[in-house]
mmCIF file of C-alpha atoms in Angstrom:
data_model
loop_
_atom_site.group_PDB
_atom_site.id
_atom_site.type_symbol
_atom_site.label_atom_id
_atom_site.label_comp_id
_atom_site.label_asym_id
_atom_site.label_seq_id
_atom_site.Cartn_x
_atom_site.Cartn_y
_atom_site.Cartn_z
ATOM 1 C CA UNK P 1 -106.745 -15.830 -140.686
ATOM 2 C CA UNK P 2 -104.024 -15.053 -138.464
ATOM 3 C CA UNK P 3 -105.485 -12.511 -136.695
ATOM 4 C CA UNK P 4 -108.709 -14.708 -135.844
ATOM 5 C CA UNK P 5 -106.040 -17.691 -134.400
ATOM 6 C CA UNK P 6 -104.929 -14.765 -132.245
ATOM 7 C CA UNK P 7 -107.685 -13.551 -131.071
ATOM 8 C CA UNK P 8 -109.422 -17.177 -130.438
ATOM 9 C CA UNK P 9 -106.029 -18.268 -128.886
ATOM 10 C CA UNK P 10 -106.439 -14.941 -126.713
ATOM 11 C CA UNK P 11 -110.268 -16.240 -125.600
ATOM 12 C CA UNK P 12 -109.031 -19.757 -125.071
ATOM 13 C CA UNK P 13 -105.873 -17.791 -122.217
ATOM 14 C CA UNK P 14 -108.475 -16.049 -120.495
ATOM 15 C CA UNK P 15 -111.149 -18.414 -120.049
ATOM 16 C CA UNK P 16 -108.441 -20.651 -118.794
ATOM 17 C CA UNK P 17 -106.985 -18.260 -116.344
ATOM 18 C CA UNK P 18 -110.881 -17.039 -114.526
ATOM 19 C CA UNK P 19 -111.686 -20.760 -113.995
ATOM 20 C CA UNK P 20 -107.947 -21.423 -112.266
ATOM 21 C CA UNK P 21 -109.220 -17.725 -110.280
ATOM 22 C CA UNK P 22 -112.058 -19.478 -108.988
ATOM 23 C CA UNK P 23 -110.667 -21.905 -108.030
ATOM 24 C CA UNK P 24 -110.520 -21.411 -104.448
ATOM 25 C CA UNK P 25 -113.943 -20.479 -104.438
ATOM 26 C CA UNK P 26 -116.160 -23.150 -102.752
ATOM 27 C CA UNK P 27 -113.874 -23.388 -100.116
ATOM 28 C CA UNK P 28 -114.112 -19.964 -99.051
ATOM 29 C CA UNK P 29 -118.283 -19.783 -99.642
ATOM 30 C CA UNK P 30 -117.868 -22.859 -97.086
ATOM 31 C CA UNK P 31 -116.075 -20.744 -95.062
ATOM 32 C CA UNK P 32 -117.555 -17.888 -94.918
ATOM 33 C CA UNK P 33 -120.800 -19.312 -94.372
ATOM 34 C CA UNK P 34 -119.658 -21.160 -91.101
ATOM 35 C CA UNK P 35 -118.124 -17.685 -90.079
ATOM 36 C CA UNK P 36 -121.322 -16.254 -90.744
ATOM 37 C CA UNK P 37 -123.262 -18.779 -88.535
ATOM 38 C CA UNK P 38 -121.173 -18.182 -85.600
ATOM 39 C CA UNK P 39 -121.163 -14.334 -86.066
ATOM 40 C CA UNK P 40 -124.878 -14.774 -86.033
ATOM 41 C CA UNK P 41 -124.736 -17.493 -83.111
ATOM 42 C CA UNK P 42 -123.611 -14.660 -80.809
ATOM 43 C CA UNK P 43 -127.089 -13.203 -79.919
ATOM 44 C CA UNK P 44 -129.104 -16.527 -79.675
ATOM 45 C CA UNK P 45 -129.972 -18.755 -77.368
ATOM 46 C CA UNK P 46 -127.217 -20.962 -76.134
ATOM 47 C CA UNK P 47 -128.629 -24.090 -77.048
ATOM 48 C CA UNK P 48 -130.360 -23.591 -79.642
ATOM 49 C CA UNK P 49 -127.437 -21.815 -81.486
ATOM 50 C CA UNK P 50 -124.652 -24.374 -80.534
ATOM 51 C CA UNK P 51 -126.819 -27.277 -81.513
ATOM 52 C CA UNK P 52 -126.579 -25.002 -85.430
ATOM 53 C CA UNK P 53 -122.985 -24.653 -85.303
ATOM 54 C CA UNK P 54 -121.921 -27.934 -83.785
ATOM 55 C CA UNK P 55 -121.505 -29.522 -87.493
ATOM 56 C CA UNK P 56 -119.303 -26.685 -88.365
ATOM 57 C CA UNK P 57 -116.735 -27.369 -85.959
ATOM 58 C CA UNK P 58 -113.589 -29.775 -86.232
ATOM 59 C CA UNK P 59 -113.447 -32.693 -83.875
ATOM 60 C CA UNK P 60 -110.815 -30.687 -81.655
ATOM 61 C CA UNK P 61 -112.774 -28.118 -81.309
ATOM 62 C CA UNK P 62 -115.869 -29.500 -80.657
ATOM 63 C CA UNK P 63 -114.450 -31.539 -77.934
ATOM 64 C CA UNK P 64 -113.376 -27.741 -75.928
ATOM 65 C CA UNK P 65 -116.231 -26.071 -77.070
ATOM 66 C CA UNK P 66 -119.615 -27.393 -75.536
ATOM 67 C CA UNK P 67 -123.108 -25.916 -74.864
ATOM 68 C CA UNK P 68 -121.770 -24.663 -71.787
ATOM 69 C CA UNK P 69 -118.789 -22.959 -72.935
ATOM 70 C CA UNK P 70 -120.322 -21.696 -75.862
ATOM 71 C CA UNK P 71 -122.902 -19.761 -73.586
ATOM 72 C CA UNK P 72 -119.482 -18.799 -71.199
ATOM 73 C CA UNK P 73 -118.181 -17.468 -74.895
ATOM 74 C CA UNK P 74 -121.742 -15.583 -75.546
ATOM 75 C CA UNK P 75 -121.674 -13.946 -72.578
ATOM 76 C CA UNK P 76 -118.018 -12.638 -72.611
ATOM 77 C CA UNK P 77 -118.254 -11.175 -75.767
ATOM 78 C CA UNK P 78 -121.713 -9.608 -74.634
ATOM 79 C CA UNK P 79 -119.668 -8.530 -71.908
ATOM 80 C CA UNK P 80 -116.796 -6.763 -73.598
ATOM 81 C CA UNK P 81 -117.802 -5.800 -77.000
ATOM 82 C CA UNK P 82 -121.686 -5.306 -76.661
ATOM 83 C CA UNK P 83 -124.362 -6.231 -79.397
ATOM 84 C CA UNK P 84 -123.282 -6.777 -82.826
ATOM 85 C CA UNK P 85 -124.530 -4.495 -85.403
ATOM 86 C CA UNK P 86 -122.468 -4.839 -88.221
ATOM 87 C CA UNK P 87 -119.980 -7.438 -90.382
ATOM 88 C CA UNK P 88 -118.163 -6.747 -93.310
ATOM 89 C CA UNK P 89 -115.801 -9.463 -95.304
ATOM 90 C CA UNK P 90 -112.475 -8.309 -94.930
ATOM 91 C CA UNK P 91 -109.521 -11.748 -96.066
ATOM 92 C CA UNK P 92 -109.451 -14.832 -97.198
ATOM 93 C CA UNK P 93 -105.656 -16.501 -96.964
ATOM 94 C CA UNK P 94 -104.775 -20.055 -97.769
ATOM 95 C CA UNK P 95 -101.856 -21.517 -95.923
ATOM 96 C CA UNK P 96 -100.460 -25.247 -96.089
ATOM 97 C CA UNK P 97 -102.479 -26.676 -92.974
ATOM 98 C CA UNK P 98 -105.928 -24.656 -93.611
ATOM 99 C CA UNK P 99 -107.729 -21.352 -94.116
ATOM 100 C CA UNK P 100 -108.103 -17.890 -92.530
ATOM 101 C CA UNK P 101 -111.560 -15.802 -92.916
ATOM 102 C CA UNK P 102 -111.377 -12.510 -91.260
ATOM 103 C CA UNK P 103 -114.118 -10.045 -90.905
ATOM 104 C CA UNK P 104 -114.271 -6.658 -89.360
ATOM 105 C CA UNK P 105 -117.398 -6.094 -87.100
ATOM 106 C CA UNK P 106 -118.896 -3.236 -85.272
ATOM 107 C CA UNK P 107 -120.112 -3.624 -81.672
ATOM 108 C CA UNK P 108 -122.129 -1.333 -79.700
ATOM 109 C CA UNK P 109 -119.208 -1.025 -76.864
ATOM 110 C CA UNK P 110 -116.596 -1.541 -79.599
ATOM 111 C CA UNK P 111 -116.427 0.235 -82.969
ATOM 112 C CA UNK P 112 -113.921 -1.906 -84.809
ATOM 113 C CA UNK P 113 -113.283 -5.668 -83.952
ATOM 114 C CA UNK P 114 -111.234 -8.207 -85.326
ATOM 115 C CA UNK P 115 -112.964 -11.472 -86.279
ATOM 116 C CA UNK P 116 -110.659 -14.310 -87.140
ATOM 117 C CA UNK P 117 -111.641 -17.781 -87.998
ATOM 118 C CA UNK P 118 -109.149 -20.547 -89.046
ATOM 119 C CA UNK P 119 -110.304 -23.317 -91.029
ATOM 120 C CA UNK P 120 -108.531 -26.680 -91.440
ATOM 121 C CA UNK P 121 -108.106 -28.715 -94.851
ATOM 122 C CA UNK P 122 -111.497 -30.102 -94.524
ATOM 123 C CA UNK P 123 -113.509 -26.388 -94.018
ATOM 124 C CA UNK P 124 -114.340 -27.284 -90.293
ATOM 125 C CA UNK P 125 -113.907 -24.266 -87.904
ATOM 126 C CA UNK P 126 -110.730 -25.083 -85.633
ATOM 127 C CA UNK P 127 -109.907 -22.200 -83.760
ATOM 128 C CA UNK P 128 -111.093 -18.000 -83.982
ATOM 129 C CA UNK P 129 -110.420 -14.923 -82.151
ATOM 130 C CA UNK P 130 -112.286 -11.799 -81.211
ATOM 131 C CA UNK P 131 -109.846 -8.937 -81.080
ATOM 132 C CA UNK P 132 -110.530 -4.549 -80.874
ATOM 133 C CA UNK P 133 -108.553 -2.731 -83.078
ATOM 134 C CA UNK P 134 -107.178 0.278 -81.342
ATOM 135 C CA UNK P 135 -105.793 3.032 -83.351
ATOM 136 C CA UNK P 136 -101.979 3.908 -82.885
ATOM 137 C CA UNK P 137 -101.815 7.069 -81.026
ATOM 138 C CA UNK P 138 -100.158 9.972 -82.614
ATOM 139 C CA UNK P 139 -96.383 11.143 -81.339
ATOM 140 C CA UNK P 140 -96.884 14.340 -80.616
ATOM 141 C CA UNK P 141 -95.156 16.644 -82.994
ATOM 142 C CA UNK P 142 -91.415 17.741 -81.850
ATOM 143 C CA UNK P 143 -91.167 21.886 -81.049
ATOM 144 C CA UNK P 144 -88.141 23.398 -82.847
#
């Protein structure tokens, strides 16, 4: 009898502990899916693609970012990175004020860039950042 208390007292801990896991979990499908949108948003046309992501912004935001500075941010990022060809989910960290969602992406003039998105409380995109990762060079080795 004892050891079925246990072992039913053992069930009870666990299921407890995955739900309090998960619990961060809508927030960061939100996310991720307004990430995704503007990842995708990239290649489209400039209209068409800010008039999808519009609801996804905050109110700050969305007052510096129109249809005409999205298509100045299109073009840019054209520009200096290329096409994209490739995302992968890298972070999701929680702070106090909001969220960040970082991805690394693959470009066809860039191999590895950054993409960070910060969320506020409400899951509304409020700020991101393209960056390249450049390797550290090596020192080279000391002669003896």
């Amino acid at each position: 009898m004892k050891k079925l208390v246990l072992v039913l007292t053992m069930l009870l801990a666990f299921a407890c502990s995955s739900l309090a896991f998960a619990a961060d979990g809508g927030d960061l499908n939100k996310e991720q899916k307004a990430a995704e949108k503007m990842m995708t948003s990239l290649a489209g046309d400039a209209a068409t693609e800010y008039a999808a992501l519009a609801p996804s912004l905050s109110a700050e935001l969305g007052k510096t970012m129109d249809q005409k500075n999205f298509a100045a941010i299109q073009s840019q990022v054209k520009k200096q990175f290329g096409s994209l060809k490739e995302t992968k989910f890298h972070s999701f960290e929680r702070f106090d004020q909001g969220d960040r969602v970082t991805y690394i992406a693959a470009f066809s003039k860039e191999n590895v860039v950054i993409m960070t998105f910060m969320f506020g409380k409400d899951a509304k995109l409020q700020n991101f950042s393209f960056s390249p990762y450049k390797a550290p060079e090596k020192a080279p080795a000391e002669k003896k």
